[in-house]
Coordinates of C-alpha atoms in Angstrom, one line a residue:
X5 CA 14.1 -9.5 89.7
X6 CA 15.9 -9.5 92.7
X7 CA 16.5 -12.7 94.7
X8 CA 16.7 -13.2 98.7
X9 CA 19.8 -15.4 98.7
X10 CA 21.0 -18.6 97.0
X11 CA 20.0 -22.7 97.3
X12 CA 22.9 -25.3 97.0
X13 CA 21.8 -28.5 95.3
X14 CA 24.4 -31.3 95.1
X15 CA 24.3 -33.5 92.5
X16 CA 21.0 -32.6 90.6
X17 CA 19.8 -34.9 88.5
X18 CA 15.9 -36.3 87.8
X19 CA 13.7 -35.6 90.1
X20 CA 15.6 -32.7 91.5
X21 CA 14.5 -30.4 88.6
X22 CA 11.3 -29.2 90.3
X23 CA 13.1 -27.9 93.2
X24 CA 14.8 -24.9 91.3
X25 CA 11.1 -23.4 90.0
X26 CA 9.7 -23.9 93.6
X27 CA 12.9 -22.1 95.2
X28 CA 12.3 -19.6 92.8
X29 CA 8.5 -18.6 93.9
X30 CA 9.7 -18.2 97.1
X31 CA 12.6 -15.6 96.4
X32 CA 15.8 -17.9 96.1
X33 CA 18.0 -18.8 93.4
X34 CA 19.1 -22.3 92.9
X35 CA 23.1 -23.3 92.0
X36 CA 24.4 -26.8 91.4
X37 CA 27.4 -28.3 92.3
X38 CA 28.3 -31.4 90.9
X39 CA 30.5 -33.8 93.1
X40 CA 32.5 -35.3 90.6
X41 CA 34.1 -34.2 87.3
X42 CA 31.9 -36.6 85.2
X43 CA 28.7 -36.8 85.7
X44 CA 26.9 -40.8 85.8
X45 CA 26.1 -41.8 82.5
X46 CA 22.5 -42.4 83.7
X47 CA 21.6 -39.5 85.1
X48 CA 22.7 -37.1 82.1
X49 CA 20.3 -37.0 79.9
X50 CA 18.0 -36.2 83.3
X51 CA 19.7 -32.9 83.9
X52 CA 19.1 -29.0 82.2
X53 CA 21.7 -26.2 83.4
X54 CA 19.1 -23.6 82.7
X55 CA 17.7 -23.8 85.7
X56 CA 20.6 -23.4 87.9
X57 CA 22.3 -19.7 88.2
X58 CA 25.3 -21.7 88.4
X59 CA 27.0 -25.3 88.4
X60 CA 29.9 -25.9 90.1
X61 CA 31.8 -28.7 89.1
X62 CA 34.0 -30.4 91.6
X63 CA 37.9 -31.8 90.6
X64 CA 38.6 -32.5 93.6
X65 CA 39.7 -29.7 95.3
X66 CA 37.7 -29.1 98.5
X67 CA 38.8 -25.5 99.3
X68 CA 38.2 -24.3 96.0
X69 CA 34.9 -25.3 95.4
X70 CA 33.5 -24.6 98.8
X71 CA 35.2 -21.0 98.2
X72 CA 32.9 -20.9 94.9
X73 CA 30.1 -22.0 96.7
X74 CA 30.3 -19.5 99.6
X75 CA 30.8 -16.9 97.3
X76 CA 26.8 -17.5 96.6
X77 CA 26.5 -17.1 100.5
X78 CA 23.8 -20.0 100.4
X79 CA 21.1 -20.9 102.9
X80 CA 20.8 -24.0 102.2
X81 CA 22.7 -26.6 100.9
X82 CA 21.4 -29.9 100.2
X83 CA 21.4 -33.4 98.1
X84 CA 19.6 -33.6 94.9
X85 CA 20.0 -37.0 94.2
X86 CA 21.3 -39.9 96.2
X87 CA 24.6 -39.5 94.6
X88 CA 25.3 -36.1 96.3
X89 CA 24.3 -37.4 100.0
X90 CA 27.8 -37.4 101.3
X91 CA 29.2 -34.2 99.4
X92 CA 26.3 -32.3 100.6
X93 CA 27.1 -33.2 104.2
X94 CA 30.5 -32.0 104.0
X95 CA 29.8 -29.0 102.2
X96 CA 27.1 -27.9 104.6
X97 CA 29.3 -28.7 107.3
X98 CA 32.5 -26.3 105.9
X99 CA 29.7 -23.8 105.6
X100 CA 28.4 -23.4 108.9
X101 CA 25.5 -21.1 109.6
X102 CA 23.2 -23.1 107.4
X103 CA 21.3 -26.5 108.4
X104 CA 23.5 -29.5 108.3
X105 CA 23.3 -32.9 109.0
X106 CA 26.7 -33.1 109.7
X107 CA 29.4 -35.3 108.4
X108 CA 29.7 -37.7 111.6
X109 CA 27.0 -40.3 110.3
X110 CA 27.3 -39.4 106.5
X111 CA 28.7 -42.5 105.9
X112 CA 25.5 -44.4 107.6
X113 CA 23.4 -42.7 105.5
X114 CA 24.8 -44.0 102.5
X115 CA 26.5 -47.1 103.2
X116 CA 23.7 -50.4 103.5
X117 CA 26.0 -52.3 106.2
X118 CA 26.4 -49.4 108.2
X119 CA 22.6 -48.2 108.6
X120 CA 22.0 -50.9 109.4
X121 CA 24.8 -51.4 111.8
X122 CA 23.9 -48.0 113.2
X123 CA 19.9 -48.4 113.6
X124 CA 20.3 -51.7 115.8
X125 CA 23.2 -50.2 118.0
X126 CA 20.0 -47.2 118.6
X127 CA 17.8 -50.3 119.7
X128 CA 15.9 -50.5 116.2
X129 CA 15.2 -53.7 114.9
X130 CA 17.1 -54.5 111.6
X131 CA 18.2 -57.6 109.1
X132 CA 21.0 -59.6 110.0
X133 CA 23.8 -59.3 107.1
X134 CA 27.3 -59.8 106.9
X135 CA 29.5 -57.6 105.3
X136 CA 31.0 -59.8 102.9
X137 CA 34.7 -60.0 102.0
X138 CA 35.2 -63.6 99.6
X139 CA 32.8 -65.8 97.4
X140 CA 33.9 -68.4 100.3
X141 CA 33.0 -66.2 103.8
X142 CA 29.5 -65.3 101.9
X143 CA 29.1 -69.0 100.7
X144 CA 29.7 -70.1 104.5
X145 CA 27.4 -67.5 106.2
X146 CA 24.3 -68.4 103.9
X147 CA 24.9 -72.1 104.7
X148 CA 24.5 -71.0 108.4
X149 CA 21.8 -68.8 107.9
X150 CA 19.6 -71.0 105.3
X151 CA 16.3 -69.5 103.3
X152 CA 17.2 -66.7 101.3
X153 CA 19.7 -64.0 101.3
X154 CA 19.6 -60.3 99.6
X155 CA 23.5 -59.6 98.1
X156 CA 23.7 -55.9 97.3
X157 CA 26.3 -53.6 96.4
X158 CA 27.2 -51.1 99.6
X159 CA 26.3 -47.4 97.8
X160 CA 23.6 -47.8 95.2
X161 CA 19.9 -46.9 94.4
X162 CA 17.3 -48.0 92.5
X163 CA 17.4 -51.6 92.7
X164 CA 20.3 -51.9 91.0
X165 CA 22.8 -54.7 91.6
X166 CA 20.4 -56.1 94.1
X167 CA 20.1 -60.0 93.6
X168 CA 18.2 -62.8 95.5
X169 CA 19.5 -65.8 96.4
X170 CA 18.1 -68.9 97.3
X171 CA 21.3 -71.1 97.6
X172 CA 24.7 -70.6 99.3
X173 CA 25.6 -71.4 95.6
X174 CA 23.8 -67.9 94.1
X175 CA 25.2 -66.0 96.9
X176 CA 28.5 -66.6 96.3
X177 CA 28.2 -66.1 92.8
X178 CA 26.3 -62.7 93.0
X179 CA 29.4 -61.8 95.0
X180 CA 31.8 -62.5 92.2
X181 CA 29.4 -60.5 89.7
X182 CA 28.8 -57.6 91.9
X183 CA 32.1 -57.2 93.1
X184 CA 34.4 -54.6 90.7
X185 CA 31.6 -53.7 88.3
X186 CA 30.4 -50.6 88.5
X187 CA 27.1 -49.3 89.9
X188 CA 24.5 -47.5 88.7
X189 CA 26.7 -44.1 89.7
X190 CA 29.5 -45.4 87.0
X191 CA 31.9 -46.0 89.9
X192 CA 33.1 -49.2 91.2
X193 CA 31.3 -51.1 93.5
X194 CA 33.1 -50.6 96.9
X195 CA 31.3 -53.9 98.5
X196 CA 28.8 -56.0 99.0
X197 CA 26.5 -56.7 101.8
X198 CA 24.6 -59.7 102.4
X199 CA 21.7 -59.8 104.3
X200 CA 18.4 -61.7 105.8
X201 CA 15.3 -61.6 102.9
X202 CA 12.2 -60.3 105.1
X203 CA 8.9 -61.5 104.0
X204 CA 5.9 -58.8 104.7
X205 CA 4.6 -56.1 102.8
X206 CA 7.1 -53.4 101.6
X207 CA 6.2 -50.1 101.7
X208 CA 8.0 -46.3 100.9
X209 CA 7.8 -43.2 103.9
X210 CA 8.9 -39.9 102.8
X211 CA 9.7 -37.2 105.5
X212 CA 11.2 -33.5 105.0
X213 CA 12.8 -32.4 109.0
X214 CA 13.9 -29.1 110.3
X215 CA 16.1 -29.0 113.1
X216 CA 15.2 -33.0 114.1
X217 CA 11.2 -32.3 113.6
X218 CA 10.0 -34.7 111.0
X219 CA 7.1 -34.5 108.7
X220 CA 5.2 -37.2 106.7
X221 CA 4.9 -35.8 103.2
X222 CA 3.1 -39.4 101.9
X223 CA 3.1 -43.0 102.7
X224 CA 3.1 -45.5 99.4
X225 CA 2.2 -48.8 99.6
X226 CA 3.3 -51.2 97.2
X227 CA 2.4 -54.4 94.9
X228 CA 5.2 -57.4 93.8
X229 CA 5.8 -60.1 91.9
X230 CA 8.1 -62.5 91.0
X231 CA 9.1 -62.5 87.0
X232 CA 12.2 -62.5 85.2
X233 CA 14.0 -64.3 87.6
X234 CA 13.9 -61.7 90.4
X235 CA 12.0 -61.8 93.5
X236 CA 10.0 -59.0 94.9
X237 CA 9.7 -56.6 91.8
X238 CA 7.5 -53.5 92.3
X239 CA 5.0 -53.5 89.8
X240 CA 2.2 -50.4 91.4
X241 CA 2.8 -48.3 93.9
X242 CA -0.5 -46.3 95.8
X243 CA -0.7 -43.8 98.0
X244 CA -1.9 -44.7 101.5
X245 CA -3.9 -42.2 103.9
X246 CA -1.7 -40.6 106.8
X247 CA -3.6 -42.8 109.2
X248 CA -4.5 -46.5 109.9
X249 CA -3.1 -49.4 111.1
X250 CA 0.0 -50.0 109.6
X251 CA 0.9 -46.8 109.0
X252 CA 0.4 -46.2 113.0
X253 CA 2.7 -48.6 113.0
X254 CA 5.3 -48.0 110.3
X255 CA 5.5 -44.2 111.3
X256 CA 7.0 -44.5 114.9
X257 CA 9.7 -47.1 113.5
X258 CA 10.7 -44.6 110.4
X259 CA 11.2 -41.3 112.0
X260 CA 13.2 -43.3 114.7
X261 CA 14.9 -44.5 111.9
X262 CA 15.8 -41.0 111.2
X263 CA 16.8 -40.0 114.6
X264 CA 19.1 -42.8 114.6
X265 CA 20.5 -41.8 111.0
X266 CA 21.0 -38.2 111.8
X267 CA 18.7 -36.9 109.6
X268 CA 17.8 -33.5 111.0
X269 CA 17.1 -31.3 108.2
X270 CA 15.8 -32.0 105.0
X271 CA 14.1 -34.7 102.7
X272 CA 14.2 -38.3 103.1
X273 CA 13.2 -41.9 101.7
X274 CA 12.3 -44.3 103.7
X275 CA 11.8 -48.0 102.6
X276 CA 10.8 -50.5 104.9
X277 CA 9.1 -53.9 105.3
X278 CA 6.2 -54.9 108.0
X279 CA 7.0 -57.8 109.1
X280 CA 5.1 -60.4 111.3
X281 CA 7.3 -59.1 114.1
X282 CA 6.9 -55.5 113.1
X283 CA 8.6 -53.3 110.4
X284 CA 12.0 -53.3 109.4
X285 CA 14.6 -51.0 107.3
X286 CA 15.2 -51.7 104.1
X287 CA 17.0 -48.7 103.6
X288 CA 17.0 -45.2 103.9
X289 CA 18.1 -42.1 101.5
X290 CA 18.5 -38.9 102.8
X291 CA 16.9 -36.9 99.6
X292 CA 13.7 -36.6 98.0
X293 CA 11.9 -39.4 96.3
X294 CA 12.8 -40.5 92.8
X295 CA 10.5 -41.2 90.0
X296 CA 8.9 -38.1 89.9
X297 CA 6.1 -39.3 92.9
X298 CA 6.8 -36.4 94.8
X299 CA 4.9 -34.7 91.5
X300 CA 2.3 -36.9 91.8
X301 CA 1.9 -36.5 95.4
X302 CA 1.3 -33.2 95.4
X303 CA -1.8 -33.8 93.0
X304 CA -3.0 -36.0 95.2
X305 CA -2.5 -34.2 98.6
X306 CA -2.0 -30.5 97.4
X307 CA 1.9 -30.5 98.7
X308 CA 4.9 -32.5 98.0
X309 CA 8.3 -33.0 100.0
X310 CA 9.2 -30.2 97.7
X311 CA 7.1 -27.4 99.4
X312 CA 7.7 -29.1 102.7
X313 CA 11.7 -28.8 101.8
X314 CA 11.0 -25.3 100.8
X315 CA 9.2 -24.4 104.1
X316 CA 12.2 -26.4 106.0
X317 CA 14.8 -24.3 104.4
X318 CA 14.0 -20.9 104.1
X319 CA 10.6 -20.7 106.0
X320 CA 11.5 -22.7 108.7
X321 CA 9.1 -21.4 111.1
X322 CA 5.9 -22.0 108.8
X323 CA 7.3 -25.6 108.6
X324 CA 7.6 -25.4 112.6
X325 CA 4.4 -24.3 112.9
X326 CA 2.4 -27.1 110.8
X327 CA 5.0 -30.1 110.8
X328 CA 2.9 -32.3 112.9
X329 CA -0.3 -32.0 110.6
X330 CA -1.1 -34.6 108.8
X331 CA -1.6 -35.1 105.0
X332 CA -5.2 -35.5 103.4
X333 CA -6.3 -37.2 100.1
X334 CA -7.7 -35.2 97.5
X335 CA -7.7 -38.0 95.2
X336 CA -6.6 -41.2 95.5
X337 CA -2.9 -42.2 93.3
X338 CA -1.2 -44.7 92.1
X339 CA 1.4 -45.4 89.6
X340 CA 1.8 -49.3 87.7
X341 CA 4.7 -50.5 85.8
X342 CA 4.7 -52.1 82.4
X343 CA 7.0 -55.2 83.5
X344 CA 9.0 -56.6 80.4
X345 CA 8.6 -60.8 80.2
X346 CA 11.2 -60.2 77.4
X347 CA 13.4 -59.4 74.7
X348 CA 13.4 -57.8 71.5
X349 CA 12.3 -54.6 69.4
X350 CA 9.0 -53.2 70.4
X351 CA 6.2 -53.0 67.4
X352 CA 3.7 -51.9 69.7
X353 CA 1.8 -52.3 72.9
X354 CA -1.0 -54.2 72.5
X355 CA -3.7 -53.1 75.1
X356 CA -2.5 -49.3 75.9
X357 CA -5.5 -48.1 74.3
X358 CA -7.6 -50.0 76.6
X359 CA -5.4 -48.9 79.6
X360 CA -6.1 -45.1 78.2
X361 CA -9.7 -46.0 78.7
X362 CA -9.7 -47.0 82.5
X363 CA -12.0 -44.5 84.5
X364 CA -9.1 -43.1 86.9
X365 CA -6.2 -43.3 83.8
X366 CA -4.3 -39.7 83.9
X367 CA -1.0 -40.2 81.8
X368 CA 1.2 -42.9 80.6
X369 CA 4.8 -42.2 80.6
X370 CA 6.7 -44.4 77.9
X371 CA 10.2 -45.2 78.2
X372 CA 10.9 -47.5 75.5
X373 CA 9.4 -46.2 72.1
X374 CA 8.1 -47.9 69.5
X375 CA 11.6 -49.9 67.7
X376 CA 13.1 -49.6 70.6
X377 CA 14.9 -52.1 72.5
X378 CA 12.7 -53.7 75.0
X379 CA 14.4 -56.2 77.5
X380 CA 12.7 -58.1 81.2
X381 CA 12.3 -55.9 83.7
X382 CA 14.7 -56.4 86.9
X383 CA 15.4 -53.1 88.6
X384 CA 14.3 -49.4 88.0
X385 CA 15.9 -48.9 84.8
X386 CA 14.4 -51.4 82.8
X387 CA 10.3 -51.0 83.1
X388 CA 9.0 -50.1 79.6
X389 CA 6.9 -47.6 81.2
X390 CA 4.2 -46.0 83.7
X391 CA 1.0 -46.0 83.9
X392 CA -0.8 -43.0 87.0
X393 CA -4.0 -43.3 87.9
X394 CA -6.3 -40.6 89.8
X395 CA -9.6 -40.5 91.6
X396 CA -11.9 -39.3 94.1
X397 CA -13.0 -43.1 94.8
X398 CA -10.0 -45.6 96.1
X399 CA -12.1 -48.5 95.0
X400 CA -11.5 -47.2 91.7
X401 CA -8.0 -46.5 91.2
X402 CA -7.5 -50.2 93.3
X403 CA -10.0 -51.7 90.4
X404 CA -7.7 -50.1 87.7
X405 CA -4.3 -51.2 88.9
X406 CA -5.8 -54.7 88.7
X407 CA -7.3 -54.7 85.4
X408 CA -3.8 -53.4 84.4
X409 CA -1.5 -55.8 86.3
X410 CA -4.3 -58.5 83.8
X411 CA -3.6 -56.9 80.7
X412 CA 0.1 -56.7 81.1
X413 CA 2.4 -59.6 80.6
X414 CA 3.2 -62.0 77.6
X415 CA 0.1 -60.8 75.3
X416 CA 0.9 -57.0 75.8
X417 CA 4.2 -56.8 73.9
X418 CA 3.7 -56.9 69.9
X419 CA 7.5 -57.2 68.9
X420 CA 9.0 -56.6 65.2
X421 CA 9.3 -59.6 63.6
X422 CA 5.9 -61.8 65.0
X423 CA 3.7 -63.1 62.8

């Protein structure tokens, strides 16, 4: 079968693997490049080469692999995971003739200080932080500020390295932990920002843009707690309808946020907080959702960011054409995470079959099996699983995620070794 021309994904991992069948149905081929010659331990077992017509690894030679790349004369190249954000910039850029976000603000887009930096110099409200360079200066600038601080590293995803901290005394200690180990990429954490903890509601906008036209694929709202020692840990996420309140006024701040970014073309991941004075970054990836929602989204709606990135790539004038409409709910989603209280071997989960009964249950996805080592859940990468829920009725699905949140906890994991 013939194809019309070639898709560059950068960095491919998770997620990413539903963009090469949808590429496919509409006449393109997809080839991978990989920005570094190992790929992050995490992501590995996430990734199958058969879908690819190629994967390019990179050794660090620019001018080679862009000369393997344009050999595939692509129309598109862009990031499949947040790992690739920067690489995909610049190789877009060499490129030219195919829709590029440019290299100028790549480093905004991937670094926390400087998006924020760079939203409040466009007038956008963001967190105060300090870019922290000692234990001492971080120590100091949480004394000033009081309450609590967030201490991150400066490139990650998925929670990872994030720590809340109360005292001057935790801040300054996060520092020394996070500074030198490596993220959740396998590299070595470059920095660490500190910033302002916003209280309000936190919730996820995901956009795909052609040629600085934005559209809102979904807008999830989330549920948190406070367990394990963490503050603020997602435990459900729902989808929300394209209109109401706070999304009227979530949506004008996030695609500024874009503007501001540079985020032209493509998919991105918004994540914000609304707080009492109005909503506020949290940060922003320029790539598609993780966690497989997009999947889920398009159950829900009947598209995901994946047929809007389709459209924005190599139909870009049916994206034109329709980018302002606005999503509807076929059924109402959610997704609820099993959070770990603690450590050991799982024997079993005690109430899944009464989760399995729920009237909107549609799949569990379990990522610790049974004998497997279960420990408390603190970041992406350590929930025992997921629960998604679908429905025609909201009240339902919002019924569900409660009587979940209930049965999870202390009494829900059976570990080897109780009596």
């Amino acid at each position: 079968m013939s194809t019309k021309g070639h898709v560059v994904l950068v960095d491919a991992f998770g997620t990413a693997r539903f963009y090469p069948p949808e590429f496919r149905d509409a006449g393109y081929e997809c080839v991978r490049v990989q920005s570094t010659p190992e790929q992050p331990a995490a992501f590995a077992s996430s990734l199958d080469l058969s879908l690819y017509a190629d994967n390019i690894v990179h050794h660090g030679d620019f001018e080679d692999t862009l000369r393997r790349v344009r050999a595939y004369e692509p129309v598109a190249v862009m990031a499949g995971h947040e790992f690739g954000v920067e690489f995909a910039d610049r190789l877009s850029e060499a490129l030219g003739g195919v829709p590029t976000n440019g290299t100028a603000l790549s480093k905004a887009r991937r670094d926390k200080y400087t998006m924020i930096e760079t939203i409040k110099a466009a007038g956008l409200r963001g967190a105060r932080q300090l870019l922290a360079t000692s234990a001492d200066e971080l120590k100091a600038w949480h004394e000033e500020h009081g309450g609590r601080v967030v201490v991150k590293p400066l490139s990650s995803a998925g929670n990872d390295g994030i720590r809340f901290c109360d005292t001057p005394q935790d801040s300054a200690a996060a520092f020394l932990e996070l500074t030198g180990a490596d993220n959740l990429f396998s590299q070595r954490n470059e920095g660490v920002v500190a910033q302002e903890y916003l209280y309000g509601g936190e919730y996820m906008i995901n956009t795909v843009s052609r040629d600085g036209r934005h559209h809102v694929t979904d807008i999830i709202a989330t549920t948190r707690i406070s367990v394990n020692g963490v503050h603020d840990i997602s435990n459900s996420v729902y989808l929300l309808p394209r209109r109401g309140d706070v999304q009227d006024r979530l949506v004008p701040y996030a695609l500024s946020v874009l503007d501001a970014l540079g985020v032209r073309h493509g998919p991105a991941h918004i994540e914000l907080k609304l707080t009492p004075e109005g909503p506020v970054l949290i940060e922003m990836g320029a790539r598609v959702s993780g966690g497989d929602l997009p999947y889920y989204v398009r159950k829900a709606t009947g598209e995901s960011p994946f047929d809007w990135a389709v459209d924005a790539y190599v139909r870009p004038e049916r994206f034109q054409a329709r980018h302002a409409q606005d999503y509807t709910i076929k059924q109402h989603f959610a997704s609820v995470g099993l959070v770990s209280p603690t450590t050991g071997r799982l024997a079993g989960l005690r109430h899944l079959e009464d989760i399995k009964k729920l009237e909107s249950f549609y799949d569990f996805s379990q990522f610790v099996p049974v004998g497997g080592e279960i420990v408390p859940t603190t970041c992406d990468f350590t929930y025992v699983g997921f629960v998604r829920l679908f429905h025609e009725m909201e009240e339902v699905v919002m019924r569900d995620i409660g009587t979940i949140h209930y049965l999870d906890g202390e009494g829900m994991y059976e570990l080897a070794g109780e009596e």
